[in-house]
Coordinates of C-alpha atoms in Angstrom, one line a residue:
Chain Y
M12 CA -6.3 -57.7 -25.2
K13 CA -6.9 -54.7 -27.5
T14 CA -3.3 -54.3 -28.2
A15 CA -3.0 -57.9 -29.1
A16 CA -5.8 -57.7 -31.7
K17 CA -4.3 -54.6 -33.1
P18 CA -1.8 -56.0 -35.4
K19 CA -4.1 -58.2 -37.3
M20 CA -6.5 -55.5 -37.7
T21 CA -3.9 -53.2 -38.9
E22 CA -2.7 -55.8 -41.4
E23 CA -6.2 -56.3 -42.8
R24 CA -6.8 -52.6 -43.0
L25 CA -3.4 -52.2 -44.8
E26 CA -4.6 -55.0 -47.3
E27 CA -7.8 -52.9 -47.8
I28 CA -6.0 -49.8 -48.4
R29 CA -3.5 -51.4 -50.9
K30 CA -6.4 -52.7 -52.8
A31 CA -8.2 -49.4 -52.9
A32 CA -5.1 -47.7 -53.8
S33 CA -4.5 -50.1 -56.7
E34 CA -7.9 -49.2 -58.2
P35 CA -8.3 -45.5 -59.4
T36 CA -11.1 -43.5 -57.9
K37 CA -13.8 -42.0 -59.8
E38 CA -12.4 -38.6 -59.0
A39 CA -9.0 -39.5 -60.2
L40 CA -10.3 -40.8 -63.4
A41 CA -12.3 -37.8 -64.0
T42 CA -9.2 -35.7 -63.5
Q43 CA -7.1 -37.8 -65.9
E44 CA -9.9 -37.4 -68.4
S45 CA -9.8 -33.6 -68.1
T46 CA -6.0 -33.3 -68.0
R47 CA -5.6 -35.5 -70.9
K48 CA -7.3 -33.1 -73.2
P49 CA -4.2 -31.2 -74.9
S50 CA -4.2 -27.7 -75.9
A51 CA -3.1 -26.3 -79.2
Q52 CA 0.5 -27.0 -78.6
G53 CA 0.0 -30.5 -77.2
E54 CA 0.6 -29.0 -73.6
Q55 CA -1.6 -29.8 -70.8
S56 CA -2.9 -27.5 -68.1
Y57 CA -2.1 -27.9 -64.5
Y58 CA -4.3 -31.0 -63.5
G59 CA -7.2 -29.3 -65.3
L60 CA -7.7 -26.8 -62.6
P61 CA -9.1 -23.4 -63.6
A62 CA -6.5 -21.0 -64.6
L63 CA -8.9 -17.9 -64.1
K64 CA -11.2 -17.0 -61.2
A65 CA -14.9 -17.4 -61.7
P66 CA -17.2 -14.5 -61.4
V67 CA -18.3 -14.0 -57.8
W68 CA -21.5 -12.1 -58.8
T69 CA -24.7 -13.4 -57.3
W70 CA -28.2 -13.4 -58.7
E71 CA -28.6 -9.8 -58.3
V72 CA -26.3 -8.9 -61.0
P73 CA -27.9 -10.5 -64.0
L74 CA -31.4 -9.0 -62.7
Y75 CA -29.7 -5.7 -62.6
F76 CA -28.4 -6.1 -66.2
F77 CA -32.1 -6.8 -67.3
L78 CA -33.7 -4.0 -65.2
G79 CA -31.0 -1.6 -66.4
G80 CA -31.7 -2.4 -70.1
I81 CA -35.4 -1.8 -69.6
A82 CA -35.0 1.5 -67.7
G83 CA -32.5 2.9 -70.2
L84 CA -34.6 2.0 -73.2
S85 CA -37.9 3.1 -71.7
A86 CA -36.4 6.6 -71.2
C87 CA -35.1 6.5 -74.8
V88 CA -38.8 5.6 -76.0
A89 CA -40.1 8.3 -73.8
F90 CA -38.0 10.9 -75.4
V91 CA -38.8 9.7 -78.9
A92 CA -42.4 9.5 -78.2
Q93 CA -42.5 13.0 -76.7
S94 CA -40.7 14.2 -79.8
F95 CA -43.3 12.8 -82.2
R96 CA -46.1 14.0 -79.9
S97 CA -47.3 10.6 -79.1
D98 CA -49.9 9.6 -76.5
P99 CA -49.0 11.2 -73.1
G100 CA -50.2 8.0 -71.4
L101 CA -47.4 5.9 -73.2
I102 CA -44.8 8.5 -72.4
R103 CA -46.0 8.4 -68.7
V104 CA -45.7 4.7 -68.5
S105 CA -42.2 4.6 -70.0
L106 CA -40.9 7.4 -67.8
W107 CA -42.4 5.5 -64.7
A108 CA -40.7 2.3 -66.0
A109 CA -37.5 4.2 -66.4
L110 CA -37.5 5.6 -62.8
L111 CA -38.7 2.3 -61.1
G112 CA -36.1 0.6 -62.8
A113 CA -33.4 3.1 -61.9
A114 CA -34.7 3.0 -58.3
M115 CA -34.4 -0.9 -58.1
C116 CA -31.0 -1.1 -59.7
P117 CA -28.9 0.4 -56.8
V118 CA -30.6 -1.8 -54.5
L119 CA -29.7 -4.8 -56.3
L120 CA -26.0 -3.6 -56.9
I121 CA -25.5 -2.7 -53.2
A122 CA -26.8 -6.1 -52.1
D123 CA -24.4 -7.8 -54.4
L124 CA -21.4 -6.0 -52.8
G125 CA -19.3 -7.7 -50.2
R126 CA -19.4 -4.7 -48.0
P127 CA -22.8 -3.1 -48.8
T128 CA -22.2 -0.2 -46.3
R129 CA -19.2 1.0 -48.5
F130 CA -21.4 1.4 -51.6
L131 CA -20.6 5.3 -51.6
N132 CA -17.0 4.3 -52.5
M133 CA -18.4 3.6 -56.1
L134 CA -18.6 7.2 -56.5
R135 CA -15.0 8.0 -54.9
V136 CA -13.3 8.1 -58.2
F137 CA -14.2 8.6 -61.8
K138 CA -12.3 6.1 -64.0
L139 CA -12.9 5.9 -67.9
R140 CA -10.9 2.8 -67.9
S141 CA -13.1 1.0 -65.5
A142 CA -16.4 0.1 -67.0
M143 CA -17.8 -0.3 -63.5
S144 CA -16.8 3.0 -62.3
L145 CA -18.3 4.6 -65.4
G146 CA -21.3 2.5 -64.9
A147 CA -21.8 3.8 -61.3
W148 CA -21.8 7.4 -62.6
I149 CA -24.0 6.5 -65.6
L150 CA -26.6 5.0 -63.2
A151 CA -26.4 8.0 -60.8
A152 CA -26.9 10.4 -63.7
F153 CA -29.6 8.5 -65.4
S154 CA -31.7 8.2 -62.0
G155 CA -31.5 12.0 -61.7
C156 CA -32.5 12.6 -65.2
A157 CA -35.3 10.2 -65.2
F158 CA -36.6 11.8 -62.0
V159 CA -36.5 15.4 -63.4
A160 CA -38.2 14.2 -66.6
L161 CA -40.9 12.4 -64.8
F162 CA -41.4 15.0 -62.2
C163 CA -41.9 17.7 -64.9
F164 CA -44.1 15.5 -66.9
E165 CA -46.5 14.7 -64.2
L166 CA -46.7 18.5 -63.3
L167 CA -47.3 19.3 -67.0
L168 CA -50.0 16.6 -67.0
R169 CA -51.7 18.3 -64.1
G170 CA -52.0 21.4 -66.0
F171 CA -49.1 23.3 -64.6
T172 CA -48.0 25.3 -67.8
N173 CA -44.7 27.0 -67.4
P174 CA -42.0 27.6 -70.1
L175 CA -39.3 26.7 -67.6
L176 CA -41.0 23.4 -66.8
T177 CA -41.4 22.5 -70.5
S178 CA -37.6 23.2 -71.1
L179 CA -36.6 21.4 -68.1
L180 CA -38.9 18.4 -69.2
W181 CA -36.8 18.4 -72.5
L182 CA -33.5 18.6 -70.7
G183 CA -34.6 15.8 -68.6
L184 CA -35.9 13.6 -71.3
T185 CA -32.8 14.2 -73.7
S186 CA -30.2 13.4 -71.0
A187 CA -32.3 10.3 -69.7
A188 CA -32.4 9.0 -73.2
A189 CA -28.7 9.6 -73.7
T190 CA -27.6 8.1 -70.3
G191 CA -30.4 5.4 -70.8
L192 CA -28.7 4.2 -73.9
L193 CA -25.3 4.2 -72.1
L194 CA -27.0 2.5 -69.1
A195 CA -28.4 -0.4 -71.3
S196 CA -25.1 -0.9 -73.0
Y197 CA -22.3 -0.4 -70.5
T198 CA -23.1 -3.6 -68.9
A199 CA -22.2 -5.5 -72.0
V200 CA -18.9 -3.6 -72.1
L201 CA -18.5 -4.4 -68.5
V202 CA -18.6 -8.2 -69.1
G203 CA -16.8 -7.8 -72.4
A204 CA -13.8 -6.1 -71.1
T205 CA -12.8 -8.9 -68.7
A206 CA -10.2 -11.7 -68.7
I207 CA -13.2 -14.4 -69.2
P208 CA -12.7 -15.7 -72.7
V209 CA -16.4 -16.3 -73.6
W210 CA -17.3 -12.7 -72.6
S211 CA -14.3 -11.0 -74.1
E212 CA -14.5 -12.9 -77.4
N213 CA -18.2 -11.9 -77.6
R214 CA -17.5 -8.0 -76.6
K215 CA -18.8 -6.8 -80.1
L216 CA -21.9 -9.0 -80.0
L217 CA -23.0 -8.2 -76.5
P218 CA -23.7 -4.5 -76.7
T219 CA -26.0 -5.2 -79.7
H220 CA -27.8 -8.1 -77.8
F221 CA -28.1 -6.1 -74.5
L222 CA -29.5 -3.0 -76.3
T223 CA -31.9 -5.0 -78.6
S224 CA -33.1 -6.9 -75.8
G225 CA -33.7 -3.7 -73.5
L226 CA -35.7 -2.3 -76.6
G227 CA -37.7 -5.3 -77.0
C228 CA -38.5 -5.3 -73.1
S229 CA -39.4 -1.5 -72.9
A230 CA -41.7 -2.2 -75.9
G231 CA -43.3 -5.4 -74.3
I232 CA -44.0 -3.5 -71.1
L233 CA -45.8 -1.0 -73.0
E234 CA -47.8 -3.5 -74.7
L235 CA -48.6 -5.4 -71.5
A236 CA -49.7 -2.0 -70.1
G237 CA -52.3 -1.8 -72.9
F238 CA -50.7 0.4 -75.6
L239 CA -51.2 -2.1 -78.6
I240 CA -50.4 0.8 -81.2
P241 CA -48.4 0.1 -84.3
A242 CA -45.3 1.8 -82.9
T243 CA -44.9 -1.0 -80.1
Q244 CA -45.7 -3.6 -82.7
I245 CA -42.9 -2.4 -85.1
L246 CA -40.4 -2.2 -82.0
G247 CA -41.4 -5.7 -81.0
F248 CA -40.8 -6.9 -84.6
A249 CA -37.5 -5.3 -84.8
A250 CA -36.2 -6.6 -81.5
S251 CA -37.3 -10.0 -81.9
G252 CA -36.0 -10.0 -85.6
I253 CA -32.4 -8.9 -84.6
E254 CA -32.6 -11.4 -81.5
T255 CA -33.4 -14.2 -84.1
V256 CA -30.5 -13.2 -86.3
I257 CA -28.2 -13.2 -83.1
E258 CA -29.5 -16.4 -82.1
I259 CA -28.9 -18.1 -85.6
F260 CA -25.3 -16.4 -85.7
L261 CA -24.6 -18.0 -82.2
E262 CA -25.8 -21.4 -83.4
V263 CA -23.9 -21.4 -86.7
R264 CA -20.7 -20.0 -85.4
K265 CA -18.9 -22.8 -83.6
R266 CA -15.8 -21.7 -81.7
P267 CA -14.2 -23.7 -79.0
V268 CA -14.3 -20.6 -76.7
D269 CA -18.0 -20.6 -77.1
A270 CA -18.6 -23.9 -75.5
P271 CA -20.4 -22.6 -72.5
L272 CA -22.9 -21.1 -74.8
H273 CA -23.9 -24.5 -76.3
H274 CA -23.4 -26.9 -73.4
G275 CA -24.5 -27.4 -69.8
R276 CA -26.9 -25.2 -68.0
S277 CA -25.6 -22.0 -69.5
G278 CA -25.9 -23.4 -73.0
T279 CA -29.4 -24.9 -72.3
T280 CA -30.7 -21.6 -70.7
L281 CA -29.2 -19.5 -73.4
R282 CA -30.8 -21.6 -76.2
I283 CA -34.2 -21.3 -74.4
A284 CA -33.7 -17.7 -74.0
G285 CA -32.8 -17.2 -77.6
L286 CA -35.6 -19.1 -78.8
L287 CA -38.1 -16.9 -76.6
E288 CA -36.5 -13.6 -77.5
G289 CA -36.0 -14.5 -81.2
P290 CA -38.3 -17.0 -83.2
A291 CA -41.0 -17.5 -80.5
A292 CA -41.7 -13.7 -80.2
L293 CA -41.4 -13.2 -83.9
L294 CA -43.7 -15.9 -84.9
L295 CA -46.3 -14.9 -82.1
R296 CA -46.3 -11.4 -83.8
V297 CA -46.5 -12.7 -87.4
F298 CA -49.3 -15.1 -86.9
W299 CA -51.3 -13.5 -84.0
G300 CA -50.0 -10.0 -84.0
S301 CA -53.4 -8.8 -84.9
V302 CA -55.1 -9.9 -81.8
P303 CA -54.3 -8.6 -78.3
A304 CA -53.6 -12.0 -76.8
G305 CA -51.0 -12.7 -79.4
R306 CA -49.3 -9.5 -78.7
Y307 CA -49.4 -10.0 -74.9
A308 CA -47.9 -13.4 -75.4
A309 CA -45.1 -12.0 -77.7
A310 CA -44.4 -9.4 -75.1
S311 CA -44.1 -11.8 -72.3
C312 CA -42.0 -14.2 -74.4
F313 CA -39.4 -11.6 -75.0
L314 CA -39.4 -10.4 -71.3
I315 CA -38.8 -13.9 -70.0
G316 CA -36.2 -14.6 -72.7
A317 CA -34.4 -11.5 -72.1
L318 CA -34.3 -12.2 -68.3
L319 CA -33.0 -15.7 -68.8
S320 CA -30.3 -14.6 -71.4
R321 CA -28.8 -12.3 -68.7
Y322 CA -28.4 -15.2 -66.3
A323 CA -27.2 -17.7 -69.2
W324 CA -24.5 -15.2 -70.0
I325 CA -23.3 -15.0 -66.5
W326 CA -23.3 -18.6 -65.9
A327 CA -21.3 -19.1 -69.2
G328 CA -18.7 -16.8 -67.7
R329 CA -18.4 -19.3 -64.8
G330 CA -17.9 -22.2 -67.3
S331 CA -15.5 -20.4 -69.4
A332 CA -13.3 -19.5 -66.4
S333 CA -13.0 -23.1 -65.3
D334 CA -11.9 -24.3 -68.6
P335 CA -8.0 -23.6 -68.9
N336 CA -7.6 -25.5 -72.2
A337 CA -10.0 -23.3 -74.0
L338 CA -8.2 -20.3 -72.7
F339 CA -4.9 -21.6 -73.7
H340 CA -6.0 -22.5 -77.1
L341 CA -7.4 -19.3 -77.7
Q342 CA -4.1 -17.5 -76.5
R343 CA -1.9 -19.9 -78.8
K344 CA -4.1 -19.3 -81.7
A345 CA -3.9 -15.5 -81.6
Chain W
M29 CA 12.4 3.9 -54.5
P30 CA 13.5 1.3 -57.0
I31 CA 11.0 -0.9 -58.5
S32 CA 10.7 -4.3 -56.6
A33 CA 10.3 -7.6 -58.0
F34 CA 10.3 -11.5 -57.4
L35 CA 12.3 -13.9 -59.5
T36 CA 11.0 -17.5 -58.8
D37 CA 13.1 -20.3 -60.1
A38 CA 11.3 -23.6 -60.6
S39 CA 14.7 -25.3 -61.2
L40 CA 15.8 -24.5 -57.6
C41 CA 12.3 -25.1 -55.8
I42 CA 12.2 -28.2 -53.7
G43 CA 8.4 -27.9 -53.0
C44 CA 8.8 -27.4 -49.2
K45 CA 6.0 -25.0 -49.0
A46 CA 7.8 -22.7 -46.6
C47 CA 6.9 -19.7 -48.6
E48 CA 3.1 -20.8 -48.3
V49 CA 3.6 -21.0 -44.6
A50 CA 5.5 -17.8 -44.1
C51 CA 3.0 -15.9 -46.2
K52 CA 0.1 -17.2 -44.1
E53 CA 2.1 -16.5 -40.8
W54 CA 2.9 -13.0 -41.7
N55 CA -0.2 -11.8 -43.3
E56 CA -2.3 -13.8 -40.7
L57 CA -4.4 -15.4 -43.3
P58 CA -7.1 -18.1 -42.6
D59 CA -6.7 -21.6 -43.8
D60 CA -8.4 -23.0 -47.1
G61 CA -9.8 -26.1 -45.5
F62 CA -7.9 -29.4 -45.1
S63 CA -8.7 -31.7 -48.1
W64 CA -6.6 -33.8 -50.3
S65 CA -6.5 -33.0 -53.9
G66 CA -4.8 -36.1 -55.4
H67 CA -2.7 -33.8 -57.5
S68 CA 0.8 -34.8 -56.4
Y69 CA 1.8 -33.1 -53.2
D70 CA -0.3 -30.0 -54.0
N71 CA -3.3 -29.8 -51.7
T72 CA -3.4 -25.9 -52.1
R73 CA -4.5 -26.2 -55.7
A74 CA -4.6 -22.5 -56.7
L75 CA -3.8 -18.9 -55.7
G76 CA -6.9 -17.3 -54.0
A77 CA -8.2 -14.7 -51.5
S78 CA -6.4 -16.5 -48.5
T79 CA -3.6 -18.0 -50.6
W80 CA -1.1 -15.6 -51.7
R81 CA 1.9 -18.2 -52.5
H82 CA 1.1 -21.4 -54.0
V83 CA 3.5 -24.1 -54.8
L84 CA 2.8 -26.2 -57.9
F85 CA 3.9 -29.9 -58.1
L86 CA 4.3 -31.1 -61.7
E87 CA 4.7 -34.7 -62.6
Q88 CA 5.8 -35.0 -66.2
K89 CA 6.9 -38.0 -68.3
Q90 CA 10.1 -36.4 -69.6
S91 CA 13.7 -36.1 -68.4
M92 CA 15.0 -33.5 -66.4
G93 CA 17.9 -32.0 -68.2
S94 CA 20.3 -34.8 -69.2
Q95 CA 19.1 -37.3 -66.5
L96 CA 18.8 -40.9 -67.4
A97 CA 15.5 -42.6 -67.6
G98 CA 14.4 -45.1 -65.1
I99 CA 12.6 -48.3 -65.7
N100 CA 9.3 -46.7 -66.0
G101 CA 10.6 -44.3 -68.5
P102 CA 11.6 -40.6 -68.2
F103 CA 9.9 -38.7 -65.4
R104 CA 10.5 -35.4 -63.8
W105 CA 9.0 -33.8 -60.8
Q106 CA 8.8 -30.1 -60.9
F107 CA 7.9 -27.4 -58.5
L108 CA 7.2 -23.7 -58.8
S109 CA 6.0 -21.2 -56.2
D110 CA 3.4 -18.9 -57.8
V111 CA 2.4 -15.6 -56.7
C112 CA 0.4 -12.4 -57.8
K113 CA 2.4 -11.1 -61.0
H114 CA 2.1 -7.5 -59.9
C115 CA 1.6 -6.7 -63.7
A116 CA 2.9 -3.5 -65.5
N117 CA -0.6 -3.0 -66.8
A118 CA -2.6 -4.7 -64.0
G119 CA -6.1 -5.7 -65.1
C120 CA -7.4 -5.6 -61.5
L121 CA -6.1 -2.2 -60.9
E122 CA -7.7 -0.8 -64.2
A123 CA -11.0 -2.4 -63.3
C124 CA -11.3 -1.3 -59.7
P125 CA -14.1 1.2 -59.5
T126 CA -13.4 2.5 -56.0
G127 CA -9.7 3.3 -56.5
S128 CA -8.9 0.8 -53.8
I129 CA -6.4 -1.0 -55.9
V130 CA -3.3 1.2 -56.4
R131 CA 0.2 1.1 -57.6
T132 CA 2.8 1.7 -54.8
E133 CA 6.0 3.4 -54.8
V134 CA 7.9 0.1 -55.2
G135 CA 5.8 -0.7 -58.3
S136 CA 3.6 -3.3 -56.7
V137 CA -0.3 -3.6 -57.1
F138 CA -2.0 -3.2 -53.6
V139 CA -5.5 -3.6 -52.5
Q140 CA -6.2 -1.0 -49.9
P141 CA -8.5 -3.1 -47.4
D142 CA -10.2 0.0 -46.1
I143 CA -11.4 1.1 -49.5
C144 CA -12.5 -2.1 -51.0
N145 CA -16.3 -2.7 -51.1
G146 CA -16.1 -6.2 -52.5
C147 CA -17.7 -5.4 -56.1
G148 CA -15.9 -8.4 -57.6
Y149 CA -14.9 -6.7 -60.8
C150 CA -11.2 -7.3 -60.1
V151 CA -11.9 -11.0 -60.0
V152 CA -13.0 -11.3 -63.5
S153 CA -10.3 -8.8 -64.7
C154 CA -7.2 -10.6 -63.7
P155 CA -5.9 -12.4 -66.7
F156 CA -3.7 -14.7 -64.2
G157 CA -6.7 -15.7 -62.0
V158 CA -5.0 -14.5 -58.9
I159 CA -7.2 -12.0 -57.0
D160 CA -10.4 -13.3 -55.4
K161 CA -13.1 -12.5 -53.0
L162 CA -13.0 -13.8 -49.6
P163 CA -16.6 -14.9 -48.9
E164 CA -16.4 -14.7 -45.0
D165 CA -15.1 -11.2 -45.3
G166 CA -16.7 -9.8 -48.6
R167 CA -13.7 -8.0 -49.8
A168 CA -11.0 -9.0 -52.5
F169 CA -7.5 -9.9 -51.4
K170 CA -4.4 -11.0 -53.1
C171 CA -0.6 -10.7 -52.4
T172 CA 0.5 -7.4 -51.0
F173 CA 4.1 -7.9 -52.1
C174 CA 4.8 -7.5 -48.3
Y175 CA 4.2 -3.9 -48.7
D176 CA 4.4 -3.4 -44.9
R177 CA 7.7 -5.3 -44.7
Q178 CA 9.2 -3.4 -47.6
K179 CA 8.3 -0.1 -46.0
A180 CA 10.3 -1.2 -42.8
G181 CA 13.2 -2.3 -45.1
L182 CA 12.5 -6.0 -44.8
I183 CA 12.3 -8.4 -47.7
P184 CA 8.9 -10.1 -48.4
A185 CA 8.1 -13.1 -46.0
C186 CA 8.1 -15.8 -48.7
A187 CA 11.6 -14.8 -50.1
K188 CA 12.9 -14.7 -46.6
A189 CA 11.7 -18.0 -45.8
C190 CA 12.8 -19.8 -49.1
P191 CA 15.7 -22.1 -48.2
T192 CA 17.0 -22.6 -51.7
E193 CA 16.8 -18.9 -53.0
S194 CA 14.3 -20.1 -55.6
I195 CA 12.4 -17.0 -54.4
Q196 CA 14.7 -14.1 -55.0
F197 CA 13.7 -10.5 -54.4
G198 CA 15.1 -7.3 -55.6
D199 CA 15.3 -4.7 -58.1
L200 CA 13.3 -5.3 -61.2
E201 CA 16.0 -4.8 -63.9
V202 CA 18.6 -6.7 -61.9
L203 CA 16.5 -9.6 -61.4
R204 CA 15.6 -9.5 -65.0
Q205 CA 19.1 -9.9 -66.1
R206 CA 19.7 -12.6 -63.5
G207 CA 16.8 -14.6 -64.9
K208 CA 18.2 -14.3 -68.3
K209 CA 21.6 -15.4 -67.2
R210 CA 20.0 -18.2 -65.2
V211 CA 18.1 -19.5 -68.3
Q212 CA 21.3 -19.4 -70.3
D213 CA 23.2 -21.3 -67.7
L214 CA 20.4 -24.0 -67.5
Q215 CA 20.4 -24.3 -71.3
E216 CA 24.0 -24.9 -71.3
R217 CA 23.8 -27.5 -68.8
G218 CA 21.2 -29.4 -70.9
Y219 CA 17.9 -28.2 -69.5
S220 CA 17.0 -27.1 -73.2
D221 CA 13.3 -26.2 -72.3
A222 CA 14.3 -23.7 -69.6
R223 CA 12.8 -20.4 -70.1
I224 CA 11.7 -17.1 -68.5
Y225 CA 8.0 -16.5 -68.0
D226 CA 7.5 -12.6 -68.4
P227 CA 4.8 -11.7 -71.0
Q228 CA 6.3 -8.6 -72.1
D229 CA 5.1 -8.6 -75.7
T230 CA 1.4 -8.6 -74.8
S231 CA -0.8 -5.6 -73.5
V232 CA 0.2 -6.8 -69.9
G233 CA 3.6 -5.3 -70.7
G234 CA 5.7 -7.5 -68.3
I235 CA 5.3 -8.7 -64.9
H236 CA 7.1 -7.8 -61.6
A237 CA 7.0 -11.5 -60.5
F238 CA 8.5 -13.4 -63.3
S239 CA 9.7 -17.0 -63.1
V240 CA 12.2 -19.4 -64.6
I241 CA 10.3 -22.5 -65.7
L242 CA 11.1 -25.8 -67.6
G243 CA 8.7 -26.5 -70.5
E244 CA 5.6 -24.8 -71.7
P245 CA 3.9 -22.0 -69.3
E246 CA 0.4 -23.9 -69.8
A247 CA 1.7 -26.9 -67.6
Y248 CA 2.0 -24.4 -64.8
N249 CA -1.4 -23.0 -65.6
L250 CA 0.3 -19.8 -66.7
P251 CA -1.4 -18.3 -69.6
P252 CA 0.8 -18.2 -72.7
A253 CA -0.3 -14.7 -73.9
P254 CA -2.2 -13.0 -71.3
E255 CA -4.0 -9.5 -72.1
V256 CA -5.1 -6.8 -69.8
P257 CA -8.8 -6.6 -70.3
T258 CA -8.8 -2.9 -70.9
A259 CA -7.4 -3.8 -74.4
Y260 CA -10.9 -4.9 -75.3
L261 CA -12.6 -1.6 -74.2
K262 CA -12.2 0.1 -77.5
S263 CA -13.9 -2.3 -79.7
A264 CA -16.6 -3.2 -77.0
W265 CA -17.5 0.6 -76.7
T266 CA -17.4 1.2 -80.5
S267 CA -19.9 -1.8 -80.9
A268 CA -22.0 -0.2 -78.1
F269 CA -22.2 3.3 -79.8
I270 CA -23.0 1.8 -83.1
S271 CA -25.8 -0.4 -81.7
A272 CA -27.1 2.4 -79.6
A273 CA -27.3 4.7 -82.8
I274 CA -29.1 1.7 -84.7
I275 CA -31.6 1.2 -81.8
F276 CA -32.2 5.0 -81.5
A277 CA -33.0 5.0 -85.2
I278 CA -35.4 2.1 -84.9
V279 CA -37.4 3.7 -82.1
C280 CA -37.6 7.0 -84.2
A281 CA -38.7 5.1 -87.3
A282 CA -41.4 3.2 -85.2
F283 CA -42.8 6.4 -83.8
A284 CA -42.5 8.3 -87.0
L285 CA -44.5 5.8 -89.0

C-alpha cells in the first residue's frame, strides 16, 4: 500500500522542492548582497567569505592587555614618585598594583592557551621579531623587578636600613619602570604587527592609546585608594585629555579599513569606551575635580572605558578579518 | 636538498576534490562538519586547521578563453585547489613565540605539534588566512607540505592524487619556469587573463605554493598584495618608544609640580 502511495507523494514533494528552489533563500540573498560589493578594481571576493582567519583569543587576552597596562604604568609612577620623594603610602600602593597585576597576567595568558600545560614553551626561545616572544620575556622580567622593588620597599618601611637594600630598591624600581613601559606598550605592537587590517593600519596609534590608558588607570587606582593629591589629578587630566584627542581623531578620520571601529558591536563599544575615557572623565575633572566624589567618578569612568576599549579593539579585529573586500581595497590602493 | 614547491594550475583543475580527500586521508584529519554552503559545489569554504587543501568553485559571467557564449550570456566555471603558501617570509613562522613553527630543509614551513602551545598568534599573522587553531585540540595546524612523505622520498598526497596534473610538485625554480611557460601558452591560446599568483614584489618575497589563475586573484580570495606582518614592527615600536617617552615625561612633570 505504501509503495502505491509513494509516487504521488514524491511528485508533490518534488513540486514543493521546485517551488522552494525558484525562490532565493534569505541566506542566498544575503550572500549575493555581500558578494555584489565590488573592491577597488571592480573584482569580487570569493562569495564574500573571509580571506583572513579571525583572532582566536578569548576574554582573557583583552583583560590581560588592561591589567598589563595598569601594572606597567603603576611601576613607572612608583619610580617617579620615589625619585621626587613623594608619599611612601602612594609608592606602596603603586608597587602593590604593579605586582598584583603582574601576578594575574600570566594566569590569564596561560588560561587562553590551547595547551596550558605547555606555557613554559613561551620561554623556550627569544625572538626579537615576534612581539609575543618578546612580551613573554618582558612580563617575566617585569614580575621579577616589581617583586624586588616591593620587597625592598616593604623592608625599608619597616625600619630596616641598609645601603644594599636601598640600592637594590632603586635597581628594582628603575628596571620595573623600564620594563613596565614595555609591558604596557608591547601589547599594542603585538596586535599592530599582524595581518588584520584594522590593527595593522592603526599600529602607530595603538601604542599611544594603550600607554595613555594605562597611565590614566594607574592614576585612577591611586585616586580610588584615597590619594587625591595634585599629581594624580594632573595625570588624570593628561590621560583623559590625550584620550579625548584620540577619540576625536578616530571619529573624524573615516577610512574604509576602520569600519569595525565605527559599526557593529565593536564600534559601539569603542565609542562608549572612548567617551568614558576621554570627554566624560575630562569633564568630570573640569567641573567636579575639586570634590572627592568628582575625582572618584572620573577615575572610575576612565577605568571602565579603558577596559571596554581593549575588548572593542579585539572585537574590531574579528570584524576586520571577516571583511575580504576591505582587505583587497587596502592592498589595491597601496 | 632542493627547495620543494607546488604549482597549482587552475586551468587544469576539474574540481574533483581528490586532493582534499587524499590530504585528509594521509594526514588523518577530522571532518569539518557536513553542511551545504550554497557556494557552487564548494562545501569546504576555506582552508583551516583541519582542511589543508581546499578546492574553490568560481562561477563567473565571462568567457573561458575564446569559448562562445551560451543563450544566458558568457559563463565560466573555474576551479582552483588552494593550499598553505609556504611563504619565503612566513608571517606565522616569524610570529611563533615558542619556536614551534620552523623552516624545514625542503624550504617548507612546518608546525611542530609537540612544541605548539596554542597561543594563537600565528592565526592573526598569516596574510593568507591559512593557519588556524583546532578548538578540539587546542593547537594550531596547517599543511605540512607532507614533510613525512617528502622525507621518505614520496611526493605530497595531494599532488599524487591529482588526476589532471593540476597540482604539480617539484623543484621551486623548475616549477617557476614551468608556470611562466604555462601562462605564456594559455595567453597564446586566447586565455588573455591567465597569470601566475606568486607575490614576489611584496615583503612576503614569493611563495613556495604558487598557482596559475585566470582573472584577478581577489576572485579566489587571494590577497593581491600580501605583506608579512613583521614589516609593521618598526613603525609600531617607534611609536611605542616615542609614546613611552612622552608618558614618562608627563609622570615626571606631574610629580615635580
